[in-house]
Short mmCIF file of C-alpha atoms in Angstrom, two decimals:
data_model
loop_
_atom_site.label_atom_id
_atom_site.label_comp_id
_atom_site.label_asym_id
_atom_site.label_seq_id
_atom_site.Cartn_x
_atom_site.Cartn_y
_atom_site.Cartn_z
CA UNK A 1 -16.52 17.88 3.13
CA UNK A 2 -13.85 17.49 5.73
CA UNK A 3 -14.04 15.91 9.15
CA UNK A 4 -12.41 18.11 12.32
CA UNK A 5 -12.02 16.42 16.15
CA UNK A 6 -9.42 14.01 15.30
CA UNK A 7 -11.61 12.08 12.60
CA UNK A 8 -11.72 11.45 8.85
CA UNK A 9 -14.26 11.44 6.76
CA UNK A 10 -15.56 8.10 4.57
CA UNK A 11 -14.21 10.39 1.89
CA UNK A 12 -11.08 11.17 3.07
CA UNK A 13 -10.92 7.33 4.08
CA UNK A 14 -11.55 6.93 0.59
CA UNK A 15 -8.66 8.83 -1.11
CA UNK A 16 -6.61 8.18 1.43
CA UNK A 17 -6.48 4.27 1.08
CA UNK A 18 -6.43 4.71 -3.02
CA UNK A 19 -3.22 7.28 -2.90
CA UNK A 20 -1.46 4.53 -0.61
CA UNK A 21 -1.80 1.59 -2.83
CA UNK A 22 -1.90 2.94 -5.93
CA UNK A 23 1.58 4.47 -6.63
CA UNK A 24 3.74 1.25 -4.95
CA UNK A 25 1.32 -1.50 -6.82
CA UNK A 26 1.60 0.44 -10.17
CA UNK A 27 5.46 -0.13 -9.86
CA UNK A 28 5.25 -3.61 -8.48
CA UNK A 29 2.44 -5.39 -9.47
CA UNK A 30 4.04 -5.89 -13.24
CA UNK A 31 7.53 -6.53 -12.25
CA UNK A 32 5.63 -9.86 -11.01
CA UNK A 33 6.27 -12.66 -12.97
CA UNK A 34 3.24 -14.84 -11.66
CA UNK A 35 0.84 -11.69 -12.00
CA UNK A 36 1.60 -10.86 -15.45
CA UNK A 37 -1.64 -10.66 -17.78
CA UNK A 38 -4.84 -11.95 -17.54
CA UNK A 39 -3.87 -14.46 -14.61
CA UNK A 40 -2.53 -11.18 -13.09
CA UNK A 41 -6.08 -9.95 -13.13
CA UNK A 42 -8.14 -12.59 -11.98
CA UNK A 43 -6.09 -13.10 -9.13
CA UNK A 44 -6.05 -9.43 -7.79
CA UNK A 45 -9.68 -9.28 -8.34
CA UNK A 46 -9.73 -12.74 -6.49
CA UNK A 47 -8.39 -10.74 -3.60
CA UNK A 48 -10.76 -7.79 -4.24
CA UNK A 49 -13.71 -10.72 -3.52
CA UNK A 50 -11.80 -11.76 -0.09
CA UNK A 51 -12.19 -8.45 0.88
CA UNK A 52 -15.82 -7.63 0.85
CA UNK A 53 -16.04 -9.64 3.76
CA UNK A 54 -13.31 -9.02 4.90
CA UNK A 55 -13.81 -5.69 5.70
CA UNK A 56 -17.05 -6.03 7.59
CA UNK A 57 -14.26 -8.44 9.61
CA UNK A 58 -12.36 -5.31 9.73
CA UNK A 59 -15.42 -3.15 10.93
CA UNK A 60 -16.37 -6.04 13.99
CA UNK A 61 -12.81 -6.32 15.66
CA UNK A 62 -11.58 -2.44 15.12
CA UNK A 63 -12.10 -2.04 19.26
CA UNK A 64 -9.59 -4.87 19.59
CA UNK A 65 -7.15 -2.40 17.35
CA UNK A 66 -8.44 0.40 19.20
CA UNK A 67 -7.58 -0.65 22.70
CA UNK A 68 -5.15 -3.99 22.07
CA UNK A 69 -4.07 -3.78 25.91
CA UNK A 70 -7.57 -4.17 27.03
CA UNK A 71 -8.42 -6.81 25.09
CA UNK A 72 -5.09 -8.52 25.13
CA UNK A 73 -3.69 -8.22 28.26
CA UNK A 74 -0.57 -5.48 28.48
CA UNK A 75 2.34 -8.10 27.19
CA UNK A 76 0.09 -9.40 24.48
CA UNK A 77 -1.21 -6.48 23.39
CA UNK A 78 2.55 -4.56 23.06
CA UNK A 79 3.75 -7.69 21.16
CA UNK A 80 0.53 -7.13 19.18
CA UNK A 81 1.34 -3.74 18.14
CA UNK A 82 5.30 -4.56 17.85
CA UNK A 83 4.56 -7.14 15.21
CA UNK A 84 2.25 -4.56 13.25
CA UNK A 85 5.26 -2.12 13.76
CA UNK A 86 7.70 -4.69 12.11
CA UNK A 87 5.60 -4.90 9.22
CA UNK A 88 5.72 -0.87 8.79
CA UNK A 89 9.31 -0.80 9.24
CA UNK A 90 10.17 -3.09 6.79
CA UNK A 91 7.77 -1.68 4.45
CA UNK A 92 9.63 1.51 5.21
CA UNK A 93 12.81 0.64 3.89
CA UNK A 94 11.47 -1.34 0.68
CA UNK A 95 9.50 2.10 -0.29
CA UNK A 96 12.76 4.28 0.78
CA UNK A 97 14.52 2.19 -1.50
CA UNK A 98 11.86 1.96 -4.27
CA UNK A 99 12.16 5.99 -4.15
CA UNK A 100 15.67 6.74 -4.41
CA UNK A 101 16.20 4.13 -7.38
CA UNK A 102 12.87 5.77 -10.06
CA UNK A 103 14.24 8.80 -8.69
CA UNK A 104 17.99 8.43 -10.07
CA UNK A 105 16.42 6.58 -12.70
CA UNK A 106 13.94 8.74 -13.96
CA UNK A 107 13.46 11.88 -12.47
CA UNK A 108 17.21 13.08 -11.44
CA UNK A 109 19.63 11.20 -13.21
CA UNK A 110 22.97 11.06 -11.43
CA UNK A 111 21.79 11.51 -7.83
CA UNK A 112 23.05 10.19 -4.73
CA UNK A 113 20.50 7.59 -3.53
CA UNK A 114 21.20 7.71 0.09
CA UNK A 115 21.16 11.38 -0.08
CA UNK A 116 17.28 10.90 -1.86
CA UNK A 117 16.89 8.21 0.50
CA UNK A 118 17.64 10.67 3.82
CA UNK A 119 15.83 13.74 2.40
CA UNK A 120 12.58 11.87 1.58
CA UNK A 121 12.61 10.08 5.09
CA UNK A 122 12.76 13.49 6.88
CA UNK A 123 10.59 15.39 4.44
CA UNK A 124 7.79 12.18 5.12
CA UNK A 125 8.64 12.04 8.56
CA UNK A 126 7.73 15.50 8.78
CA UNK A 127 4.42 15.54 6.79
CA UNK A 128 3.04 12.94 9.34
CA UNK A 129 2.94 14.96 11.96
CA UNK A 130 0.96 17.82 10.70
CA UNK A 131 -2.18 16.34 12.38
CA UNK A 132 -4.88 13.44 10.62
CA UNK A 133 -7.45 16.71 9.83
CA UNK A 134 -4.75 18.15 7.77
CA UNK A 135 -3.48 14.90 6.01
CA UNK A 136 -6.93 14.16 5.53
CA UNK A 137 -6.86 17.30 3.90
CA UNK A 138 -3.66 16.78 1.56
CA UNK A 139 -5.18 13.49 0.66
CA UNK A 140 -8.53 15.29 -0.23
CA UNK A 141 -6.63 18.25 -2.47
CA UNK A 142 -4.40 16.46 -4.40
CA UNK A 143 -6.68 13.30 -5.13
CA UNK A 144 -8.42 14.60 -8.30
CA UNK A 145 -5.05 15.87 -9.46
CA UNK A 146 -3.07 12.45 -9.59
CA UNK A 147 -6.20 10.31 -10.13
CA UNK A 148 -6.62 12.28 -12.86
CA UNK A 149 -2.90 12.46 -14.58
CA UNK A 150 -2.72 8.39 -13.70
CA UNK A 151 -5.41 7.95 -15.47
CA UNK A 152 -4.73 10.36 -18.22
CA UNK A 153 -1.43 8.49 -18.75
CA UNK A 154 -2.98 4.92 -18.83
CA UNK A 155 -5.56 5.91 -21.66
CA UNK A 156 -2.95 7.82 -23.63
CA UNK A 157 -1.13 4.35 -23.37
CA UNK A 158 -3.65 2.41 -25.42
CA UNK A 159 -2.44 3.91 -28.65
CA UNK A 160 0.73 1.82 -28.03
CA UNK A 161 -1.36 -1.61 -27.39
CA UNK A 162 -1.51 -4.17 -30.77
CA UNK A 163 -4.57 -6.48 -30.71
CA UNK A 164 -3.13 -9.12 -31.69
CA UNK A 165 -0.43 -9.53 -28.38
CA UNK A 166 -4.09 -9.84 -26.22
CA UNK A 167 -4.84 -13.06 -25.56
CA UNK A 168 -6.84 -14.46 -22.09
CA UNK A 169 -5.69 -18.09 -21.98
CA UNK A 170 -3.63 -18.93 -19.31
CA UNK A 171 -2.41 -22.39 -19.36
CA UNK A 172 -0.87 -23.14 -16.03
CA UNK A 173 -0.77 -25.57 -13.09
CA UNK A 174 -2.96 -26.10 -10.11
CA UNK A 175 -0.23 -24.52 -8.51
CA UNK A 176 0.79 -22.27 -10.29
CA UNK A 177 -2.56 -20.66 -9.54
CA UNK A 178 -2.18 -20.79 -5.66
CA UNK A 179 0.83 -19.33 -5.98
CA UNK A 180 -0.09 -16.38 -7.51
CA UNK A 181 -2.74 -15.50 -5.66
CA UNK A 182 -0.56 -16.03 -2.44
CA UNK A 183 1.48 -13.35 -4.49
CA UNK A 184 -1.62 -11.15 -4.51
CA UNK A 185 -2.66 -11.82 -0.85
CA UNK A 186 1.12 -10.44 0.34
CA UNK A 187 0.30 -7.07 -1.82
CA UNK A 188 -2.73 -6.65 0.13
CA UNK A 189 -1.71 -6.75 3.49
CA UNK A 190 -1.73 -3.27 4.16
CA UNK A 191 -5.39 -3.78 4.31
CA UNK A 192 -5.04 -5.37 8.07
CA UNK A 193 -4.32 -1.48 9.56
CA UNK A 194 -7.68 -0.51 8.17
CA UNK A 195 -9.18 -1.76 11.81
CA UNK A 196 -6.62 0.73 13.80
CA UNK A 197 -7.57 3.46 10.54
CA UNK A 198 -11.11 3.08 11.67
CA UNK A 199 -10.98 4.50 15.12
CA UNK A 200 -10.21 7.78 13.99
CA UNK A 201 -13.03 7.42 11.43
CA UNK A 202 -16.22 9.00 11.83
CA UNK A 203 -19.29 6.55 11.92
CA UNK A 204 -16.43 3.68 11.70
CA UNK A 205 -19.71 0.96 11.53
CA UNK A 206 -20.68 2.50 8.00
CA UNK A 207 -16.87 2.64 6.40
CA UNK A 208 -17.21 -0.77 4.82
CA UNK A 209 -18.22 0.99 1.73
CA UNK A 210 -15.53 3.55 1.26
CA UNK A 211 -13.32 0.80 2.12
CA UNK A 212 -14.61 -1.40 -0.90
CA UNK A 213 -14.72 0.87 -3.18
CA UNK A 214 -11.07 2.30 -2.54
CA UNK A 215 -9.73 -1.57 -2.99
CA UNK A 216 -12.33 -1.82 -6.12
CA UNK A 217 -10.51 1.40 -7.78
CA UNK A 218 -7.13 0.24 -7.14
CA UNK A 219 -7.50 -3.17 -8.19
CA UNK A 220 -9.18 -1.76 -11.44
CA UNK A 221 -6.47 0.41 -12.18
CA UNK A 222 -3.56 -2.08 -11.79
CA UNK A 223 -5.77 -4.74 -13.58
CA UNK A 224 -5.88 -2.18 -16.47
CA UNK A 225 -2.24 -1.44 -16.35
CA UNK A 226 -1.67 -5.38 -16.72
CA UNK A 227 -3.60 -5.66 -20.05
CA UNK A 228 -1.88 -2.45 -21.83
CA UNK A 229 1.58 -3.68 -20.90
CA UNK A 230 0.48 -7.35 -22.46
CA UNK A 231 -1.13 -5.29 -25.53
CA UNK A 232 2.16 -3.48 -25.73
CA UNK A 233 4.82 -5.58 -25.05
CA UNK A 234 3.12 -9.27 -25.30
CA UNK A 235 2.35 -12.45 -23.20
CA UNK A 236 5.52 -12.58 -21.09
CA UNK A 237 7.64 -9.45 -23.44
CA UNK A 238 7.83 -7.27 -20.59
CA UNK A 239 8.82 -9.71 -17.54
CA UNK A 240 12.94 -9.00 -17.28
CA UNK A 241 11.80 -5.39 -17.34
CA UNK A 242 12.66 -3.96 -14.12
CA UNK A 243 9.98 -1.08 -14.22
CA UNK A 244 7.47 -2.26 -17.22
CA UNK A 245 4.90 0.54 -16.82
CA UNK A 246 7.68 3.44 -16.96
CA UNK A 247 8.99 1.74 -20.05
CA UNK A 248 5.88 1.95 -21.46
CA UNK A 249 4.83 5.36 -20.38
CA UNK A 250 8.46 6.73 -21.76
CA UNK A 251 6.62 6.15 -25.66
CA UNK A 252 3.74 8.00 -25.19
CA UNK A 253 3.04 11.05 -26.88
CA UNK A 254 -0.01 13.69 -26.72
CA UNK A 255 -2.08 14.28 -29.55
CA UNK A 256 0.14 16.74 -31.83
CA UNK A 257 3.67 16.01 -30.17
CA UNK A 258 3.94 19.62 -28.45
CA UNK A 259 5.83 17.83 -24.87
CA UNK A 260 8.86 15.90 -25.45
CA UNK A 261 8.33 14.22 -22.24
CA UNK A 262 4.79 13.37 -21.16
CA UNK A 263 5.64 10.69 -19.31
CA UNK A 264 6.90 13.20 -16.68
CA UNK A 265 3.67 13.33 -15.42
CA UNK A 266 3.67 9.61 -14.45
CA UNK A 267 6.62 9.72 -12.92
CA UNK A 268 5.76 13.09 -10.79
CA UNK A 269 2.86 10.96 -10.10
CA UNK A 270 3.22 7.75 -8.92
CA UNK A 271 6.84 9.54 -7.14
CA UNK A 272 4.13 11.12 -5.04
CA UNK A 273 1.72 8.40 -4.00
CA UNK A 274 4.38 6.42 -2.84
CA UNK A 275 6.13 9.53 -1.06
CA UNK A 276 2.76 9.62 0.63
CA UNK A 277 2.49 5.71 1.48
CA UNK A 278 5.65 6.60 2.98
CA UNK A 279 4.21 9.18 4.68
CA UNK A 280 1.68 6.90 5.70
CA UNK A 281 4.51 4.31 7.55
CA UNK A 282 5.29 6.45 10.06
CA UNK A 283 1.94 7.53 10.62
CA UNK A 284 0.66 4.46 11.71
CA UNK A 285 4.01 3.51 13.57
CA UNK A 286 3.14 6.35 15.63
CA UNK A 287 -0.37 5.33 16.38
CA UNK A 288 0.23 1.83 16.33
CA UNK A 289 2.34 2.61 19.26
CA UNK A 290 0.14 5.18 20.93
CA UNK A 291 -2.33 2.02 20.53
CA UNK A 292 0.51 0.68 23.76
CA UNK A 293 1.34 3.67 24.85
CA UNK A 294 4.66 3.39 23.69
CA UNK A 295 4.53 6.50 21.57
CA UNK A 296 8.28 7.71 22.81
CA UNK A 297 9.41 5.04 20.62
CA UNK A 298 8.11 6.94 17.28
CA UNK A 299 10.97 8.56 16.31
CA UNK A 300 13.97 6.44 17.35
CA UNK A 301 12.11 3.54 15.10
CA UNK A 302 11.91 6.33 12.34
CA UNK A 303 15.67 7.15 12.54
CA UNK A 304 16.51 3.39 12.74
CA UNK A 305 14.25 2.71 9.17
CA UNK A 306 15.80 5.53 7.28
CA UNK A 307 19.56 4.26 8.59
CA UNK A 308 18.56 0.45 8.00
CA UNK A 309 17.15 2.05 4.26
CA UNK A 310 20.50 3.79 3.71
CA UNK A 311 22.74 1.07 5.03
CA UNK A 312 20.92 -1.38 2.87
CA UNK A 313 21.32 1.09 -0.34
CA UNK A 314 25.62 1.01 0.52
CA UNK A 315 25.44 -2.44 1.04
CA UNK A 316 23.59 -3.22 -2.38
CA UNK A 317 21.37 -5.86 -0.52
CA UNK A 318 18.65 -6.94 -2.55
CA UNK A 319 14.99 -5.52 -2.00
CA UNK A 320 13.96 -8.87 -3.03
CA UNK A 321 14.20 -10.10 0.68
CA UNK A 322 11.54 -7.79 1.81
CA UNK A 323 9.41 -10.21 -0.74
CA UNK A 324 10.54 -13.30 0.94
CA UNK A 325 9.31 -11.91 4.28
CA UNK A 326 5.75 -11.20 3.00
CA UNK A 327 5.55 -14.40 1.83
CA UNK A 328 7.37 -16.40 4.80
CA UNK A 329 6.43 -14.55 7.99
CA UNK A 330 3.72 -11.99 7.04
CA UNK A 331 1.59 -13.47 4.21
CA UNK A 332 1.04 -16.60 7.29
CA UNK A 333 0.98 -14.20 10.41
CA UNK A 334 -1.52 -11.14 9.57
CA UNK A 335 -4.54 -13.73 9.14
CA UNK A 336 -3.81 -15.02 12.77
CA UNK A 337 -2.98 -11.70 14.09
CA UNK A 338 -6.41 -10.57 12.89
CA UNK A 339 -8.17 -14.16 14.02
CA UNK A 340 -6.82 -13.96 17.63
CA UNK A 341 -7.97 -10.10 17.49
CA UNK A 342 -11.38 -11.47 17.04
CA UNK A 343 -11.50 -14.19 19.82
CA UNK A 344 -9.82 -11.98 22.31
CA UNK A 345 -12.87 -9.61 21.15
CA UNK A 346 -15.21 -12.37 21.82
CA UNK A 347 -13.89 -13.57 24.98
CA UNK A 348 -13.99 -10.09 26.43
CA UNK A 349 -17.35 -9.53 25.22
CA UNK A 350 -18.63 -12.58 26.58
CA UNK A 351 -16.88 -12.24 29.83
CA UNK A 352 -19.00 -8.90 30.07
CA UNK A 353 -21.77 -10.37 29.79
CA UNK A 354 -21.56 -12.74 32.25
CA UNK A 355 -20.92 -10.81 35.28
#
């Protein structure tokens, strides 16, 4: 069942990709305007269909990830890894954020959000350096637990759908259409570490299919959440809703009324996946930067992302700019990042076999 020597298993791969996306696109995916209902589906499945083959891309240029400096050159392959490393730290401080405010929302009314906002960077910062076996591990004990109380929660929820608010005609521009799936692309580019996951993967050539079916699960389940928030609340009734799904959840009962608050278990866990794609950010800062041997860097950039998260909390700046640089310097520079990956592979490759 598990994998020892520094590996993971296709398994662990597995849970581990579902436990990252899940939580965060659970919470963000229907505060999207331009993913709401049935376009909403389509266009994340859209993006499920870019990356079948996209992950046998993923498979082919994982030595680039592996060894960027090789492949690169040394100042290439650093800038290579810092830009990766950007990505993660802004990440960082939208998910810091995203924590401290369902916390104080929902869980502990009345807290201090820097205060959640400093514990839960330490407490993650922590967890990532008990070792990949044993965060494979975490991953693999707590999987069935929250796969199973997420889903739990999302078929108690179809009690509160009405027929009638369904409807699967989307009337909407040219576009309009591009648009939202650019919206879609930006959610999935977490997808673009799965060639520097993949080294520490055992048989990495055959992890296309826990790879797939990860993305297929997650894509499912948010696609699901999308139709019993337009069966509940209907086409467009839950869009100024800042957290849709938590609104939703907060009306659902179990069969006989004996818990006053099921939706607890919601809360408790999507609060954890995300505390674990948290986890997950300075994970792969530190072996993103192990990638350029720059590894000594790990925990100044960690103390920097939990300051820039608190600062930003004071200064009330809006997490809304971490969407404008997905979609203005990420969403355009993660395709390239990954294409020049694949010619430098190529290049190398070829220049082997010619001498």
């Amino acid at each position: 069942m598990f994998a020892d020597n520094r590996t993971i298993s296709h398994r662990q791969l597995f849970r581990q990709i579902v436990l990252c996306f899940t939580g965060v696109l659970l919470v963000v995916v229907p505060a999207l305007s331009g993913l709401s209902g049935a376009r909403g589906v389509l266009c994340l499945f859209f993006m499920y269909g870019l990356f079948i083959p996209g992950s046998i891309f993923f498979v082919r240029i994982r030595a680039c990830y592996e060894r960027p400096e090789k492949y690169l050159g040394k100042f290439w392959g650093r800038i290579f890894c810092l830009f990766y490393i950007s990505y993660l730290f802004f990440t960082g401080i939208f998910l810091l954020l995203l924590i401290s405010r369902i916390a104080e929302r929902y869980f502990i009314e009345g807290s201090e959000p820097i205060l959640i906002i400093l514990l839960s960077g330490a407490v993650c910062y922590m967890g990532c350096h008990q070792g990949l076996e044993r965060r494979g591990r975490m991953g693999e004990v707590v999987f069935s637990l929250l796969l199973f109380l997420i889903g739990l929660m999302l078929l108690l929820a179809i009690g509160k759908m009405n027929p009638g608010y369904l409807s699967f005609h989307e009337k909407t521009t040219w576009n309009g259409w591009m648009g939202s799936i650019y919206e879609a692309f930006c959610l999935y580019l977490p997808v673009f570490f799965l060639p520097f996951t993949l080294a520490n993967v055992e048989r990495p050539g055959r992890g296309g299919k826990a790879m797939n079916l990860a993305v297929l699960l997650v894509t499912s389940l948010v696609s699901f959440s999308l139709i019993l928030l337009q069966g509940a609340f209907g086409k467009n009734g839950y869009e100024q809703k800042k957290y849709p799904l938590f609104d939703l959840m907060a009306g659902v009962k179990l069969p006989g009324d004996f818990l006053e608050r099921v939706d607890i278990f919601w809360i408790g866990a999507v609060l954890f996946c995300i505390l674990y794609a948290m986890g997950s950010i300075f994970f792969y800062c530190h072996t993103v930067l192990e990638k350029c041997h720059m590894e000594s860097w790990a925990l100044w950039i960690a103390i920097a992302l939990v300051t820039a998260a608190a600062a930003t909390e004071k200064t009330g700046i809006s997490p809304e700019i971490y969407g404008k640089l997905l979609a203005y310097v990420y969403g355009p520079l993660f395709p390239v990042s990954g294409a020049v990956a694949g010619m430098a592979l190529k290049r190398k490759r070829k220049e082997g076999g010619t001498q």
